[in-house]
Short mmCIF file of C-alpha atoms and ligand atoms in Angstrom, two decimals:
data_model
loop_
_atom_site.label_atom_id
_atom_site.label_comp_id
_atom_site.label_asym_id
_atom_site.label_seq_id
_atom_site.Cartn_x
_atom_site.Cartn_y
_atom_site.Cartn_z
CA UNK A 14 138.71 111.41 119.43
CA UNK A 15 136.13 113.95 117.72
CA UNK A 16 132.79 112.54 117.20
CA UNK A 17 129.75 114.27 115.25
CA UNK A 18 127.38 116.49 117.17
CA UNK A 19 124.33 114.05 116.01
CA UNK A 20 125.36 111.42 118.64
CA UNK A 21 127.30 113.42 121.43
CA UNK A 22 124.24 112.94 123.44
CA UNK A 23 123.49 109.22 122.89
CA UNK A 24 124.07 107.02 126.42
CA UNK A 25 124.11 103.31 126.91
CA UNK A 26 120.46 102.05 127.90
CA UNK A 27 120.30 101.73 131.80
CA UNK A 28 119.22 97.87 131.46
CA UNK A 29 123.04 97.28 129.99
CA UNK A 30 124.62 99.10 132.67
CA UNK A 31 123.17 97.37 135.67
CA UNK A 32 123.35 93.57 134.42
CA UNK A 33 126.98 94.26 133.68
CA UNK A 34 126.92 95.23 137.07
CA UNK A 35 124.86 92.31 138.16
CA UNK A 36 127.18 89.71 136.36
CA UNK A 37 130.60 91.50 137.59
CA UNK A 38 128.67 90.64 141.01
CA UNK A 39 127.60 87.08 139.98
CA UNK A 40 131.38 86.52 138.99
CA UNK A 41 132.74 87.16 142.50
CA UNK A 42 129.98 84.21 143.57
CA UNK A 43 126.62 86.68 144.49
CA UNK A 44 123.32 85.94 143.65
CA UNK A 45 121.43 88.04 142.19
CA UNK A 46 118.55 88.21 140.90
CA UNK A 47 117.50 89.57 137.62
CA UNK A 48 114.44 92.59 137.20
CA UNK A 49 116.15 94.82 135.28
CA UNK A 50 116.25 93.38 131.76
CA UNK A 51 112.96 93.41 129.50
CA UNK A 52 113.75 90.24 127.92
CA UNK A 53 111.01 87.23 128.21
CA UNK A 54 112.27 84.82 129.98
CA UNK A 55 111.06 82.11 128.20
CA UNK A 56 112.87 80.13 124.94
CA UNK A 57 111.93 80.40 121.68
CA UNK A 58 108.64 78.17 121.13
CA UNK A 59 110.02 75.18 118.77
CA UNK A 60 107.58 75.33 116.33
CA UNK A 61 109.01 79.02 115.79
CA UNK A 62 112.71 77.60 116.15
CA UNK A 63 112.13 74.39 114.06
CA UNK A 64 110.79 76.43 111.14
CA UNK A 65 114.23 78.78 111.19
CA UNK A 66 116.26 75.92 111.45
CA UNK A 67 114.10 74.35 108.16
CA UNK A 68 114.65 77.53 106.43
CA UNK A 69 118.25 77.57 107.01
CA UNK A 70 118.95 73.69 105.87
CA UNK A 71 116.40 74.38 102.85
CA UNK A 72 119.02 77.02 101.82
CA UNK A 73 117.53 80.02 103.37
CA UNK A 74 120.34 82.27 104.09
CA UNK A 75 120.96 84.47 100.96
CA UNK A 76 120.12 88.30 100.74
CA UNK A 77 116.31 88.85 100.52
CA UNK A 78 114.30 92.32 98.96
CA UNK A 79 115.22 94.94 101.87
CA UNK A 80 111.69 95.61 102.97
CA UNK A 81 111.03 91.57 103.67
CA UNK A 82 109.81 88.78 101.71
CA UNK A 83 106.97 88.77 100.13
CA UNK A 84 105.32 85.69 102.37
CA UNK A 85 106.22 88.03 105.42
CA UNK A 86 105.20 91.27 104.11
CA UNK A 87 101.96 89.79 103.08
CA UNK A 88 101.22 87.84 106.25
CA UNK A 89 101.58 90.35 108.56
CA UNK A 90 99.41 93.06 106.45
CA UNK A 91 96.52 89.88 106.88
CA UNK A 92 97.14 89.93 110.48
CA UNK A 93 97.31 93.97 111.22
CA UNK A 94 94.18 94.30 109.16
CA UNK A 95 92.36 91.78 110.89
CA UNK A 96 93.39 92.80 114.15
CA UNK A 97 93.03 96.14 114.03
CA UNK A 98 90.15 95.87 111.90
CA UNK A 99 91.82 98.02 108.84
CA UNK A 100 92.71 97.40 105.05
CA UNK A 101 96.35 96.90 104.68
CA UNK A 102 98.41 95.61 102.04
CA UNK A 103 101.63 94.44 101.95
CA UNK A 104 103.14 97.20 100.36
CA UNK A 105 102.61 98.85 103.33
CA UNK A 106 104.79 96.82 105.28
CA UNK A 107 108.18 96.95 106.31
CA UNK A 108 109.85 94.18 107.47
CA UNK A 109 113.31 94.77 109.42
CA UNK A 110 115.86 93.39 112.12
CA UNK A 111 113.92 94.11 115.10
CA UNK A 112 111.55 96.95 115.94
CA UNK A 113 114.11 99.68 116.99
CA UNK A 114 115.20 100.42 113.39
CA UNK A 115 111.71 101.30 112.95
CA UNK A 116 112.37 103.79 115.74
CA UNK A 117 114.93 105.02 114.19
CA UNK A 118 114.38 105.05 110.33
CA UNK A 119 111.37 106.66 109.89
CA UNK A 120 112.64 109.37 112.00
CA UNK A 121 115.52 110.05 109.24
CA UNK A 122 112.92 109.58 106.24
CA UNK A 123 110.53 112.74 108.06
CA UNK A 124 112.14 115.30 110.10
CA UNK A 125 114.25 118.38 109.38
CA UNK A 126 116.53 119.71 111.71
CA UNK A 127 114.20 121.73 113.98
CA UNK A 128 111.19 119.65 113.87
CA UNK A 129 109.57 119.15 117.40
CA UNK A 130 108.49 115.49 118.30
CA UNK A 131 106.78 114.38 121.50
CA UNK A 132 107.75 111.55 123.32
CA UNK A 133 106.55 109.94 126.43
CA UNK A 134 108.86 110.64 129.40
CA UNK A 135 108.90 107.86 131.11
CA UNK A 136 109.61 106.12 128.20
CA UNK A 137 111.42 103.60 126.02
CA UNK A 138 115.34 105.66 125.96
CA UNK A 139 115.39 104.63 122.04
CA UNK A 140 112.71 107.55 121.46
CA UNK A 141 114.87 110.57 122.57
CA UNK A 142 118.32 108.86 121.09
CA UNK A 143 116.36 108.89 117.65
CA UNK A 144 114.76 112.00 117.88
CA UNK A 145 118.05 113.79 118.31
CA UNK A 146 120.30 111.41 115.97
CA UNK A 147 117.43 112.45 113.41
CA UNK A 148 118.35 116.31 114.19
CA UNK A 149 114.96 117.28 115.65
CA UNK A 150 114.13 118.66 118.57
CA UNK A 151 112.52 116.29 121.62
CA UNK A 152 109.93 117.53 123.21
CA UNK A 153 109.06 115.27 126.14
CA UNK A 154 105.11 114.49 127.32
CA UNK A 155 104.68 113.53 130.99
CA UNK A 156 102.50 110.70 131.77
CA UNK A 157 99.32 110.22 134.64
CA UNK A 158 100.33 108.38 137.44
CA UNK A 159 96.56 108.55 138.47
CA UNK A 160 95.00 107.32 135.60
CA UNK A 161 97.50 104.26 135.25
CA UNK A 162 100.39 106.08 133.04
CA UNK A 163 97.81 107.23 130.12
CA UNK A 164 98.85 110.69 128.62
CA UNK A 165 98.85 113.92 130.73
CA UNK A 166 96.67 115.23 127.54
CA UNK A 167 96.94 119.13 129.55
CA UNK A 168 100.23 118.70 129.20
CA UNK A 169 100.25 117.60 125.39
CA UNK A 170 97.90 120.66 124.48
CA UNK A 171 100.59 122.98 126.09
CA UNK A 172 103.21 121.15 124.25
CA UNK A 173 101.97 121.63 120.79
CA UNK A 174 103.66 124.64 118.81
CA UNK A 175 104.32 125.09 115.20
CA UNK A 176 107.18 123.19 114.97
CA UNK A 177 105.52 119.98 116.47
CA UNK A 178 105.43 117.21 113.15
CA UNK A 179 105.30 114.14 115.03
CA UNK A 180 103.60 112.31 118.26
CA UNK A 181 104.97 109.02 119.73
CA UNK A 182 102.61 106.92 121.35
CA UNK A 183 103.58 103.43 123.05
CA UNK A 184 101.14 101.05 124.76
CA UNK A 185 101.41 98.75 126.46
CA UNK A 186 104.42 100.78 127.69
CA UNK A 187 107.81 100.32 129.00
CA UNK A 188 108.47 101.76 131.45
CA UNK A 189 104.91 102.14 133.05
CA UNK A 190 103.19 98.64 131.83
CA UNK A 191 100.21 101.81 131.11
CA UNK A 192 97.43 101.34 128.34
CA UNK A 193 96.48 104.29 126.62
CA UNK A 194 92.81 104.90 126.88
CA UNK A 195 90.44 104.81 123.36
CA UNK A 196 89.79 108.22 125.17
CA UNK A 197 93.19 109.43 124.22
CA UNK A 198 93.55 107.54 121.41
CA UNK A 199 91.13 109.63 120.00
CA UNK A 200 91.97 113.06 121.55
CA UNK A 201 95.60 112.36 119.96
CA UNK A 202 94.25 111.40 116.28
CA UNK A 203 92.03 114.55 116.07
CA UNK A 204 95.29 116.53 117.36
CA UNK A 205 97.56 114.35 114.33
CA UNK A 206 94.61 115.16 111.83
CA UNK A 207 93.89 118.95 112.31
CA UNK A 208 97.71 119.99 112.73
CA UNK A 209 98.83 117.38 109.58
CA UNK A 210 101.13 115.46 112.63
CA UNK A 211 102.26 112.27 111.97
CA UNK A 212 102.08 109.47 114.95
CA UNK A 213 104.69 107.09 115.47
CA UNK A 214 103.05 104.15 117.92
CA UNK A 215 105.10 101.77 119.21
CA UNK A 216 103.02 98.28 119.92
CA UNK A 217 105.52 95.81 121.10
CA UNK A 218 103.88 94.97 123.27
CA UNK A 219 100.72 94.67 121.86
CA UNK A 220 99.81 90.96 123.01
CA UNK A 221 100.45 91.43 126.14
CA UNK A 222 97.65 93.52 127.53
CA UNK A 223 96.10 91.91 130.67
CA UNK A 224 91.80 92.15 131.25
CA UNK A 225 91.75 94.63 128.31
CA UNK A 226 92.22 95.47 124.61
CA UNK A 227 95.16 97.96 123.97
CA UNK A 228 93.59 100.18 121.20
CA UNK A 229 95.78 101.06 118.05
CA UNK A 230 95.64 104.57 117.11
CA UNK A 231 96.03 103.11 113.14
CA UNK A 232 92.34 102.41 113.85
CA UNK A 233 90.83 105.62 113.75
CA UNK A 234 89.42 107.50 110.94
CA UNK A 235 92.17 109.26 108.38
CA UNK A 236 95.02 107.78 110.53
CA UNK A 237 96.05 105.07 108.22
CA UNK A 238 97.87 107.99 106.45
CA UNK A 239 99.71 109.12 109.14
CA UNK A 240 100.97 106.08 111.33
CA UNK A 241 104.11 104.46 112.30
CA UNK A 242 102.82 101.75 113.34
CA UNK A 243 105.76 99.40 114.70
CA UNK A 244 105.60 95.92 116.32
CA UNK A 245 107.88 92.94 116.37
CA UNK A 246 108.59 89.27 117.33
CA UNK A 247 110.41 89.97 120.54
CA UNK A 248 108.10 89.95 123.31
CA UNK A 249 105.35 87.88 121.96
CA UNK A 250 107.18 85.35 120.77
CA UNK A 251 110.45 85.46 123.07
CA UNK A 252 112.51 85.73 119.73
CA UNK A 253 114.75 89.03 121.05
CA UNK A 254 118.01 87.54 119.53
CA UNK A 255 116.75 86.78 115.90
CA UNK A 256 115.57 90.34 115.60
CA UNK A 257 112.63 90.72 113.50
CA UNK A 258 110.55 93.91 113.73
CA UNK A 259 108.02 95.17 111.37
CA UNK A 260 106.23 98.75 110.36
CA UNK A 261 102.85 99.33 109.03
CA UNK A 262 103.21 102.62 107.42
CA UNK A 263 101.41 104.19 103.72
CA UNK A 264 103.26 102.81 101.11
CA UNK A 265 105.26 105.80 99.84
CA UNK A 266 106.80 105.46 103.16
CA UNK A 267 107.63 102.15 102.82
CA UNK A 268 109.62 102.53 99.59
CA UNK A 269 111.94 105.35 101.26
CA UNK A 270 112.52 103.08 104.48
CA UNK A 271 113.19 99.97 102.13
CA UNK A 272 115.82 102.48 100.87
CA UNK A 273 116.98 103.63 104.29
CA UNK A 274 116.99 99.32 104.71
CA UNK A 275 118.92 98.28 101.95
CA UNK A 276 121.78 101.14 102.29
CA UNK A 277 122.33 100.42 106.05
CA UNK A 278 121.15 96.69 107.46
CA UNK A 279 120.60 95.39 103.22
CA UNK A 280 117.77 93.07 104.53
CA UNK A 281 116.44 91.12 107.60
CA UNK A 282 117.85 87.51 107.69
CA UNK A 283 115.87 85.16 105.48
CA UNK A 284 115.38 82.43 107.86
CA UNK A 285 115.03 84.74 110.40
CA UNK A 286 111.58 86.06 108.65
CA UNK A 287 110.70 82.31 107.70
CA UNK A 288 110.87 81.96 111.72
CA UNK A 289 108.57 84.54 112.31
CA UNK A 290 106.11 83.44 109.19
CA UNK A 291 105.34 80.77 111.59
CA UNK A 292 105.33 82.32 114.62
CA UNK A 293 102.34 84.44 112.99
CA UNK A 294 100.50 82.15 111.13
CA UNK A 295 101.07 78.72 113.35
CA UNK A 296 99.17 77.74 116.67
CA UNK A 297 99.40 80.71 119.00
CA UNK A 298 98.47 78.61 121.86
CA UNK A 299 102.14 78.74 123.62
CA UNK A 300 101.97 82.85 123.29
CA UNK A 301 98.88 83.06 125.07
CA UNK A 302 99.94 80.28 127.97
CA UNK A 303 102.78 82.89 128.04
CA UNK A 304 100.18 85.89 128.09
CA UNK A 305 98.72 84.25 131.03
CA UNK A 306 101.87 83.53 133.21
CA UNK A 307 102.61 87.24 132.69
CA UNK A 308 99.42 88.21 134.18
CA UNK A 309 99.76 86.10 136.97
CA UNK A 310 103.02 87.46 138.16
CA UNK A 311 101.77 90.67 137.38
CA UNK A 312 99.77 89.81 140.13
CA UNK A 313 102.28 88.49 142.58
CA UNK A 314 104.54 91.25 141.66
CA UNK A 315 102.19 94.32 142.33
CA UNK A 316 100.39 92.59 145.24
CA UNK A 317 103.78 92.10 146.81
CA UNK A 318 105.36 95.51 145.83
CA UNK A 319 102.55 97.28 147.68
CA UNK A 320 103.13 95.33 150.85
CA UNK A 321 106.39 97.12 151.02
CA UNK A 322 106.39 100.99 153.46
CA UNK A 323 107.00 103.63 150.89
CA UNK A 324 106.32 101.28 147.98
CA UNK A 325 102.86 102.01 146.23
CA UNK A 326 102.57 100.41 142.87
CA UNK A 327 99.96 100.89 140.26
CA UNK A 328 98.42 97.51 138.48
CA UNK A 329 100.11 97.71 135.13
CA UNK A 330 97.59 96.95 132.36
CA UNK A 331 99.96 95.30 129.84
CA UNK A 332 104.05 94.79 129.03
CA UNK A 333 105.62 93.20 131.90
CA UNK A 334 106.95 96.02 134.10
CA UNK A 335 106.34 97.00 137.15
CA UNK A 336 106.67 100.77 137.94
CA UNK A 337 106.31 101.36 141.77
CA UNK A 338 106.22 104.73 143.18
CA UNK A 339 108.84 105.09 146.03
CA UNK A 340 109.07 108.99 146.79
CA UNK A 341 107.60 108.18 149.96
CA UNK A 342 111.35 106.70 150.94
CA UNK A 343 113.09 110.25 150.34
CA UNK A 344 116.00 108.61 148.66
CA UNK A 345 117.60 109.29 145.36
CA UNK A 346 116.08 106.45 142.61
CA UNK A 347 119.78 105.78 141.81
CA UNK A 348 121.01 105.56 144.96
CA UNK A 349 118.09 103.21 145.83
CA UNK A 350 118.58 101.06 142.82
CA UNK A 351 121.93 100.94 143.89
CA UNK A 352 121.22 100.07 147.34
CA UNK A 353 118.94 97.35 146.37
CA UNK A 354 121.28 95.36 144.20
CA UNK A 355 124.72 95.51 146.60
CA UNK A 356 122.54 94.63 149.67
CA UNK A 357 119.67 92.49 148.82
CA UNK A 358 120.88 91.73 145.65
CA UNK A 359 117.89 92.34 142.92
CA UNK A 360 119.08 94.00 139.59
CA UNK A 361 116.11 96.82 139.34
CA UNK A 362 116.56 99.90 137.52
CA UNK A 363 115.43 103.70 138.62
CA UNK A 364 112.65 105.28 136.67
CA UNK A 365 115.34 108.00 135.80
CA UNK A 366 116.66 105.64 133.03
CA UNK A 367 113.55 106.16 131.26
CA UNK A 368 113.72 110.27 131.56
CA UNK A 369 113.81 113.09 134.03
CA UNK A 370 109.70 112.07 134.49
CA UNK A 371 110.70 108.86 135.96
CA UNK A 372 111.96 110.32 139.28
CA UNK A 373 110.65 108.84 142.45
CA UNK A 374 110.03 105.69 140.74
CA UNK A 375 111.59 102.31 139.93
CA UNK A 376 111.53 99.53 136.97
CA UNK A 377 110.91 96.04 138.17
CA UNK A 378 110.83 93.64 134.94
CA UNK A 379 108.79 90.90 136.02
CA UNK A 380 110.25 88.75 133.29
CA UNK A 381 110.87 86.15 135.97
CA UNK A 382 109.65 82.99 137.51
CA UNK A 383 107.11 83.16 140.34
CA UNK A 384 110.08 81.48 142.84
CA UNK A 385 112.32 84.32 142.37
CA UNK A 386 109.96 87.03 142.01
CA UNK A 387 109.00 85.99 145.72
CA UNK A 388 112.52 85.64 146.61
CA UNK A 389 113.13 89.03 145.63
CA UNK A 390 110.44 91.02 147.33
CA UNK A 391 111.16 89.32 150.18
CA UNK A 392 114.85 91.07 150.24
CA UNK A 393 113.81 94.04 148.74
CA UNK A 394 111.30 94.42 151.61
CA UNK A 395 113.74 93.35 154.04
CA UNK A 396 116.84 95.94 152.98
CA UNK A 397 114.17 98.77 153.03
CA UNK A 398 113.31 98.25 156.23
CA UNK A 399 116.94 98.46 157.04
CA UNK A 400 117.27 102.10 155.52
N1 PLP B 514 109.99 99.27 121.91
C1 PLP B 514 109.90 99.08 123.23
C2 PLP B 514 108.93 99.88 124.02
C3 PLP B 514 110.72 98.12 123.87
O1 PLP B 514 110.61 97.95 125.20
C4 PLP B 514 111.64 97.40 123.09
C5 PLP B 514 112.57 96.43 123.72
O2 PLP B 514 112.83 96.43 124.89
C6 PLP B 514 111.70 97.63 121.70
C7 PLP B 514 110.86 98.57 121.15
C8 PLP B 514 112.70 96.93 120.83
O3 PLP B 514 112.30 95.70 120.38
P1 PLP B 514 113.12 94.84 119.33
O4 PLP B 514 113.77 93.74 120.08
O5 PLP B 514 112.09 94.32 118.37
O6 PLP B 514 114.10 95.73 118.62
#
């Protein structure tokens, strides 16, 4: 079969791979144990549920105006501008079925073919499948190790040509569970502002910062104009399956990615966005309990993951990965990850799935109760030794 040459490079995300691999194990009676999936592991909080279930049996479930409903649209604008300390209106919001079309969409809506756009590597794999389905070139940005996964910002300067139109900034990050410093922040808007770049920052995870603030680059001066900002339900809210994702972006934006929206997903699912209308404006008391548990297997995790020879693990300042250096071990990350889930079975992923920059390292999701998180370094430690 011929396919076109806009999605011969596009590969299954790494996460899929290995719990189909995990559950073909599981079905012959293994246990395994799950790290590799960045999914919270937690339900839906009811008050969030209980308001989608109202919407539905209040009759709900029609189409809805492609870039949200109003309610939604004008919700979130009150909460972006309040917590990122900004004027935003709701017709600079973009409501959609998850974040990822935001990855995607506003990608098609700015770049010709030929465009440069740089990416963290290590980073989320929906950056560098969008990039390239969108024709441009990808251009990826190594992160620090040292300074906790924050931009190599030597690097950036020598990546910047004429070409360059776009930065893409995510923190808290997957892979690295790395906050971008207000350092960089600002070192990255002055680079968007004098070379007329636009930023695409992806804050998913922007609840879930542990001891610290992650700061939004939409915050600095003249960068309303020129953000992508994207965020969504997911994490926060453990609401992965409804998919709801939103974009704060200037409104002339918005009205060609409500056009981009209504010709390829129509709309978002009404009760869907009645859901998350709570989720935003109810009690956020279970989120932050939730916050808090995070943290404290953070803890464990890290604590534990440095305990292991060859492991040495940097404290991640937000998401909830784990990304432990393991070049020390002088194996393939594959064959490692590999290693780990046949013999001590834990489902981890190597930093490769996240770009050539995640070599020497793997992806521990710690999206996982405290019981099994110990159960699992305890094997993990226990087949490395056996290397
Ligand atoms: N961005 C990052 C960095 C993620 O890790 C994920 C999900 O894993 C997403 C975006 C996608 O989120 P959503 O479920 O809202 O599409």
């Amino acid at each position: 079969m011929l396919f076109s040459q806009r999605i011969a490079h596009l590969e299954p995300e790494g996460a899929y791979i290995v719990l189909a691999q995990a559950q073909a194990m599981e079905a012959q009676g293994k246990k395994v144990i799950h790290l590799e999936i960045g999914q919270p592991d937690f339900e839906t909080y009811a008050n969030i549920s209980l308001a989608g279930i109202k919407a539905i049996t209040d009759g709900k479930t029609g189409y809805n105006p492609a870039a949200g409903i109003p309610e939604l649209r004008e919700a979130l604008a009150q909460d972006i501008g309040r917590r990122r300390r900004i004027p935003v209106s709701a017709d600079q919001v973009v409501v959609a079925p998850g974040a990822k079309p935001l990855l995607f969409l506003p990608l098609l809506a700015l770049l010709n073919a030929g465009d440069e756009v740089i990416y963290p590597d290590p980073g989320f794999p929906t950056y560098l499948a969008a990039i390239e389905v969108a024709g441009a070139r990808p251009v990826p940005l190594p992160l620090d190790e040292e300074s906790g996964f924050d931009l190599d910002l030597n690097a950036l300067d020598d990546l910047l040509g004429p070409r360059t139109r776009m930065i893409v900034l995510n923190s808290p990050a997957n892979p690295t569970g790395g906050v971008l410093s207000l350092e960089t922040i600002e070192r990255v808007a002055e680079i968007a502002r004098e070379r007329d770049l636009w930023v695409l920052s992806d804050e998913i995870y922007s609840r879930l910062a542990y001891n610290t603030e992650a700061p939004s680059i939409i915050s600095q001066p003249g960068m309303q104009e020129r953000t992508i900002l994207v965020d969504g339900f997911s994490k926060t809210y453990a609401m992965t399956g409804w998919r709801l994702g939103y974009g704060i972006v200037p409104a002339p934006l918005a009205q060609k990615l409500s056009l981009l929206l209504v010709h390829s997903v129509g709309c978002t699912a009404t009760f869907t966005q009645y859901a998350g209308l709570e989720a935003i404006t109810g009690p956020q008391d279970q989120a932050e309990a939730v916050r808090q548990a995070f943290q404290k297997r953070r803890d464990r995790i890290v604590a534990g993951l440095n305990d292991i020879p060859g492991f040495r693990c940097h404290m991640p300042q937000g998401a909830f990965y784990a990304f432990p250096n393991v070049k020390a071990l002088n194996k393939s990350v594959e064959d490692l990850a590999q290693y780990l889930l046949e013999n001590a079975g834990v489902a981890l992923l190597p930093g490769t799935s996240f770009g050539a920059n995640g070599d020497g390292f793997l992806r521990l999701s710690y999206a996982n109760s405290l019981d099994n998180i110990d159960q699992a370094l305890g094997r993990i430690k226990e087949a490395v030794r056996k290397l």
